[in-house]
Amino acid sequence: MAWTAPKIPLTEHREESDVVDRKAQSLVNMIRKSKHFIAFTGAGVSTSAGIPDFRGPDGAWTLRAQGRQRTSKVVSTLQAIPTPTHMALVELQKRGILKYLVSQNCDGLHRKSGIAPDKISELHGNSNREYCKDCGKEYIRGACPDSGISIPPRCSHYVDFRAVATYEKTVRDHRTGRKCARCGGALHDSIVNFGESLPAQPQERAFSHAKKADLCLVLGSSLTVTPANEIPEIVGERPGANFAICNLQKTPLDQLSDLRVYSTSDDLMTRVMEKLDIPILPFILYRRLIIEVESKGEDRHDLTVSGVDVDGTPVTFLESVRCESSRRVARSEPFVLNFRGNLDAGLQVKLDLKFMGHYGEPDLEIIHECSNRKRDAQSLYLLEYNPQTGEWKTSKQDDLPTGDGMRDDVEKEGGAKLIATADAGMPDNVKPTPALNMFIDLTV
């Protein structure tokens, strides 16, 4: 069954380097001829980031079947660095080569790597996304890795926001304990457990692109979980379309494949990108910061600092904000600070930003210029953090409109590079999955 594995895992096969290289060239030829290329990913694309798979020698299901506890180190999804495979898919998408990405993973690494929210279906949710069932408002959250929170069993190798609730929860209870800032409704996590329904919009988009695809590349998936595995199967069964699978173990759809590669996804995709002459760029953590100043009088003002995603979704990544001219430190959202000064004089406010630090981000100082001309306006700061160098880069866009116009502007600005979003859709009008007795996260 989809949530089980044998005590003796399926054998992992690794083809010789020259064989993988030859097959990488065959895949490149398919990509160059393709008009509508889609990719389908599973847990295998994230193992090199330190996130376990399920059916490998040390997979979650394999260990469960053997009655063993995990002894190897597991990296939190909040700290995991997107792999070469993640970054390669981003570059292919940016160039219009990869038309759509379908993922079974809920680790959030595809969105963190820079995949655009309208170019991916996260079929099984995103471990950092929560939403309000009442009004549809979505939020991206994170928790400090050393916070000592209790992790639900369905997400045992994640450290995320969902254990905020102080009451005892069942695995079917997706309430996070937070309330919606817009309507006050209860917020829910977006993880899809076995026996639960897939969100309608991502599923519909995934099937729609599969029906149009002339090439589907499967990376790191056992292709055993339904209905997700039906998506690449559509391409595999269509005459004239090409179907390629890269996985270390055999899959039930191997007989449909035109190209079968036994290697890690990183090994294959590194070779493919070299042959396409497209560089795989290093991972950069992108953050978007909105600063809004609201005047309460001639010399009294409120300054609000908030994170936002490329599509306008609120994002939590700050631990605190301090204003140099004030003793008060804002430690909870919304980060609102009061200050005094004459905006006519072009007042400058120095802000110290402290981040949650999942990637070791150092504090960042921003000097925000306020003026009468910009009264009650918003400014967008684009923050780029390089985990390799430990350095921040910042840029600024002034005079953003407020209200609904702000969201439209944010959607247009910045494009596909920026972190985590919630475009998974609402879980209504959905297609049920088979009811099973186990309830855990579906990163297969």
Coordinates of C-alpha atoms in Angstrom, one line a residue, residues 36-307:
H36 CA 5.0 21.5 -23.3
F37 CA 7.5 20.0 -20.8
I38 CA 6.3 19.2 -17.3
A39 CA 8.1 17.7 -14.3
F40 CA 6.8 15.5 -11.5
T41 CA 8.8 15.3 -8.3
G42 CA 8.8 13.1 -5.2
A43 CA 10.8 12.8 -2.0
G44 CA 13.9 11.7 -3.8
V45 CA 14.7 15.3 -5.0
S46 CA 15.1 16.4 -1.4
T47 CA 17.2 13.6 0.2
S48 CA 20.5 15.4 -0.7
A49 CA 19.1 18.3 1.3
G50 CA 18.9 16.1 4.4
I51 CA 15.2 15.3 4.3
P52 CA 14.5 11.6 4.4
D53 CA 12.5 9.7 1.7
F54 CA 10.1 6.9 2.5
R55 CA 11.0 3.7 0.7
G56 CA 14.8 3.8 0.5
P57 CA 17.1 1.8 2.8
D58 CA 16.6 4.5 5.5
G59 CA 13.2 5.6 4.4
A60 CA 10.5 6.4 6.9
W61 CA 8.3 3.5 5.9
T62 CA 11.3 1.1 5.7
L63 CA 12.4 2.0 9.2
R64 CA 8.8 1.5 10.4
A65 CA 8.5 -1.9 8.8
Q66 CA 11.8 -2.9 10.4
G67 CA 10.9 -1.6 13.8
R68 CA 14.0 0.7 13.8
Q69 CA 14.5 4.2 14.9
R70 CA 16.2 6.7 12.8
T71 CA 19.8 7.3 13.9
S72 CA 21.0 9.6 11.0
K73 CA 20.6 13.3 11.2
V74 CA 17.6 14.9 9.7
V75 CA 17.5 18.5 8.5
S76 CA 14.4 20.6 9.3
T77 CA 12.6 21.8 6.2
L78 CA 12.9 25.3 7.6
Q79 CA 16.7 25.0 7.4
A80 CA 17.1 22.7 4.3
I81 CA 18.9 24.2 1.3
P82 CA 17.2 23.5 -2.1
T83 CA 19.2 20.9 -4.0
P84 CA 20.8 21.2 -7.5
T85 CA 17.7 19.5 -8.8
H86 CA 15.4 22.2 -7.3
M87 CA 17.6 25.0 -8.6
A88 CA 17.9 23.4 -12.1
L89 CA 14.1 23.3 -12.4
V90 CA 13.9 27.0 -11.4
E91 CA 16.3 27.9 -14.2
L92 CA 14.4 25.8 -16.7
Q93 CA 11.2 27.5 -15.7
K94 CA 12.6 31.0 -15.9
R95 CA 13.6 30.4 -19.5
G96 CA 10.2 29.1 -20.4
I97 CA 11.5 25.6 -21.0
L98 CA 9.7 23.9 -18.1
K99 CA 6.0 24.8 -18.4
Y100 CA 4.7 23.4 -15.2
L101 CA 5.9 21.5 -12.1
V102 CA 3.8 19.0 -10.1
S103 CA 5.2 18.0 -6.7
Q104 CA 4.1 15.4 -4.1
N105 CA 6.4 17.1 -1.6
C106 CA 5.2 19.3 1.2
D107 CA 8.7 20.4 2.3
G108 CA 8.3 23.8 0.6
L109 CA 11.7 23.6 -1.1
H110 CA 10.4 24.1 -4.6
R111 CA 8.8 27.4 -3.7
K112 CA 11.8 28.4 -1.6
S113 CA 14.1 27.7 -4.5
G114 CA 12.1 30.2 -6.6
I115 CA 9.4 28.3 -8.5
A116 CA 6.6 30.7 -9.3
P117 CA 3.4 30.1 -7.4
D118 CA 1.3 29.9 -10.6
K119 CA 3.7 27.3 -12.1
I120 CA 3.4 24.6 -9.5
S121 CA 0.9 22.3 -8.0
E122 CA 1.9 21.2 -4.4
L123 CA -0.6 18.3 -4.4
H124 CA 0.0 17.4 -0.8
G125 CA 0.3 20.9 0.7
N126 CA 3.1 23.0 2.0
S127 CA 4.4 22.5 5.6
N128 CA 4.7 26.2 6.1
R129 CA 1.4 27.4 4.7
E130 CA -1.8 28.0 6.7
Y131 CA -5.2 29.3 5.5
C132 CA -8.5 30.5 6.7
K133 CA -11.4 28.4 5.7
D134 CA -13.9 31.2 6.3
C135 CA -12.4 33.9 4.0
G136 CA -9.6 32.1 2.1
K137 CA -6.8 34.3 3.4
E138 CA -3.4 32.5 3.3
Y139 CA -0.3 32.9 5.4
I140 CA 3.3 31.6 5.3
R141 CA 4.7 30.8 8.7
G142 CA 7.8 29.5 10.3
A143 CA 9.0 28.5 13.8
C144 CA 12.4 28.6 15.4
P145 CA 14.1 25.2 15.1
D146 CA 15.0 25.2 18.8
S147 CA 11.6 26.2 20.0
G148 CA 10.8 22.9 21.5
I149 CA 7.4 22.7 19.9
S150 CA 5.5 19.4 19.7
I151 CA 5.4 18.1 16.1
P152 CA 2.4 16.1 14.8
P153 CA 3.2 12.5 14.0
R154 CA 2.2 13.0 10.3
C155 CA 5.0 15.5 10.0
S156 CA 7.7 14.0 12.3
H157 CA 10.7 15.2 10.2
Y158 CA 9.4 18.7 9.9
V159 CA 9.8 21.6 12.3
D160 CA 7.0 24.0 11.4
F161 CA 4.4 26.4 12.7
R162 CA 1.5 24.0 13.2
A163 CA 2.0 23.1 16.9
V164 CA 1.0 26.6 18.0
A165 CA -2.3 25.2 19.3
T166 CA -2.3 24.7 23.1
Y167 CA -5.0 22.1 23.1
E168 CA -4.6 18.4 22.3
K169 CA -5.1 17.7 18.6
T170 CA -5.8 14.7 16.5
V171 CA -4.1 14.1 13.1
R172 CA -7.4 15.0 11.4
D173 CA -7.5 18.4 13.2
H174 CA -5.6 20.8 11.0
R175 CA -6.2 23.9 13.1
T176 CA -3.0 25.7 13.9
G177 CA -4.2 27.7 16.9
R178 CA -3.9 31.0 15.1
K179 CA -6.7 33.3 14.1
C180 CA -7.1 35.0 10.7
A181 CA -6.1 38.7 10.8
R182 CA -8.8 39.5 8.3
C183 CA -11.9 37.8 9.7
G184 CA -10.9 36.1 12.9
G185 CA -11.6 32.7 11.6
A186 CA -9.5 29.6 12.7
L187 CA -6.4 29.0 10.6
H188 CA -5.6 25.5 9.3
D189 CA -2.5 23.9 8.0
S190 CA -2.4 22.7 4.4
I191 CA -0.9 19.3 4.7
V192 CA -2.9 16.5 3.0
N193 CA -2.9 13.2 5.0
F194 CA -3.8 9.8 3.7
G195 CA -7.5 9.4 3.5
E196 CA -8.0 13.2 2.9
S197 CA -8.8 15.0 -0.3
L198 CA -6.4 16.8 -2.5
P199 CA -7.0 20.5 -2.9
A200 CA -9.1 21.1 -6.0
Q201 CA -7.2 23.8 -7.9
P202 CA -3.7 22.3 -7.8
Q203 CA -5.1 18.9 -8.8
E204 CA -7.1 20.4 -11.7
R205 CA -4.1 22.4 -12.9
A206 CA -1.8 19.3 -12.7
F207 CA -4.1 17.1 -14.7
S208 CA -4.7 19.9 -17.2
H209 CA -1.0 20.4 -17.9
A210 CA -0.5 16.6 -18.1
K211 CA -3.1 16.4 -20.8
K212 CA -1.2 19.1 -22.8
A213 CA 2.3 17.8 -22.1
D214 CA 4.5 16.2 -24.8
L215 CA 7.2 15.4 -22.2
C216 CA 7.0 14.5 -18.6
L217 CA 10.1 14.0 -16.4
V218 CA 9.6 12.1 -13.1
L219 CA 12.3 12.8 -10.5
G220 CA 12.7 10.9 -7.3
S221 CA 9.2 9.4 -7.0
S222 CA 8.1 5.8 -6.3
L223 CA 4.9 6.6 -8.3
T224 CA 2.8 4.5 -5.9
V225 CA 0.5 7.1 -4.4
T226 CA -2.9 7.7 -6.0
P227 CA -4.3 9.8 -7.5
A228 CA -1.0 11.7 -7.9
N229 CA 0.6 8.9 -9.9
E230 CA -2.2 9.2 -12.5
I231 CA -0.8 12.6 -13.6
P232 CA 2.4 11.3 -15.2
E233 CA 0.6 8.2 -16.3
I234 CA -1.5 10.3 -18.6
V235 CA 1.6 11.4 -20.5
G236 CA 3.1 7.9 -20.5
E237 CA 0.1 6.4 -22.1
R238 CA -0.4 9.1 -24.8
P239 CA 1.1 8.2 -28.2
G240 CA 3.7 10.6 -29.4
A241 CA 4.5 12.0 -26.0
N242 CA 7.8 11.3 -24.2
F243 CA 7.9 9.9 -20.7
A244 CA 11.1 9.8 -18.7
I245 CA 11.7 8.5 -15.1
C246 CA 14.7 9.0 -12.9
N247 CA 14.5 7.0 -9.7
L248 CA 16.9 4.7 -7.9
Q249 CA 14.2 2.0 -7.3
K250 CA 11.8 0.5 -9.8
T251 CA 8.3 2.0 -10.2
P252 CA 5.0 0.6 -11.4
L253 CA 5.1 2.9 -14.4
D254 CA 8.5 1.9 -15.7
Q255 CA 7.0 -0.1 -18.6
L256 CA 5.5 3.1 -19.9
S257 CA 8.7 5.1 -19.9
D258 CA 10.6 6.0 -23.1
L259 CA 13.7 6.8 -21.0
R260 CA 14.5 5.1 -17.7
V261 CA 17.4 6.5 -15.6
Y262 CA 18.7 4.8 -12.4
S263 CA 20.6 7.6 -10.7
T264 CA 20.0 10.4 -8.2
S265 CA 18.1 13.3 -9.6
D266 CA 21.0 15.6 -8.8
D267 CA 23.4 13.6 -10.9
L268 CA 21.0 13.5 -13.9
M269 CA 20.0 17.2 -13.7
T270 CA 23.5 18.4 -13.3
R271 CA 24.5 16.7 -16.5
V272 CA 21.3 17.8 -18.3
M273 CA 21.9 21.5 -17.4
E274 CA 25.6 21.2 -18.6
K275 CA 24.5 19.8 -21.9
L276 CA 21.8 22.6 -22.3
D277 CA 24.6 25.1 -21.4
I278 CA 22.4 26.5 -18.6
P279 CA 24.1 27.2 -15.3
I280 CA 22.6 26.1 -12.0
L281 CA 22.7 29.2 -9.9
P282 CA 23.4 28.9 -6.1
F283 CA 20.4 29.2 -3.7
I284 CA 19.7 32.7 -2.6
L285 CA 17.1 33.3 0.2
Y286 CA 14.8 36.1 -1.0
R287 CA 12.6 38.1 1.5
R288 CA 10.2 40.8 0.8
L289 CA 9.6 43.5 3.4
I290 CA 6.8 46.1 3.5
I291 CA 7.2 49.2 5.6
E292 CA 4.2 51.5 6.0
V293 CA 4.1 54.8 7.9
E294 CA 0.8 56.1 9.2
S295 CA 0.6 59.5 10.7
K296 CA -1.4 60.0 13.9
G297 CA -0.8 63.7 14.1
E298 CA 1.7 66.4 13.2
D299 CA 4.7 64.6 14.8
R300 CA 3.3 61.2 15.9
H301 CA 3.5 58.2 13.6
D302 CA 3.0 54.4 13.5
L303 CA 5.5 52.4 11.5
T304 CA 4.4 48.8 10.5
V305 CA 6.8 46.2 9.3
S306 CA 5.6 43.0 7.6
G307 CA 6.8 40.2 5.4

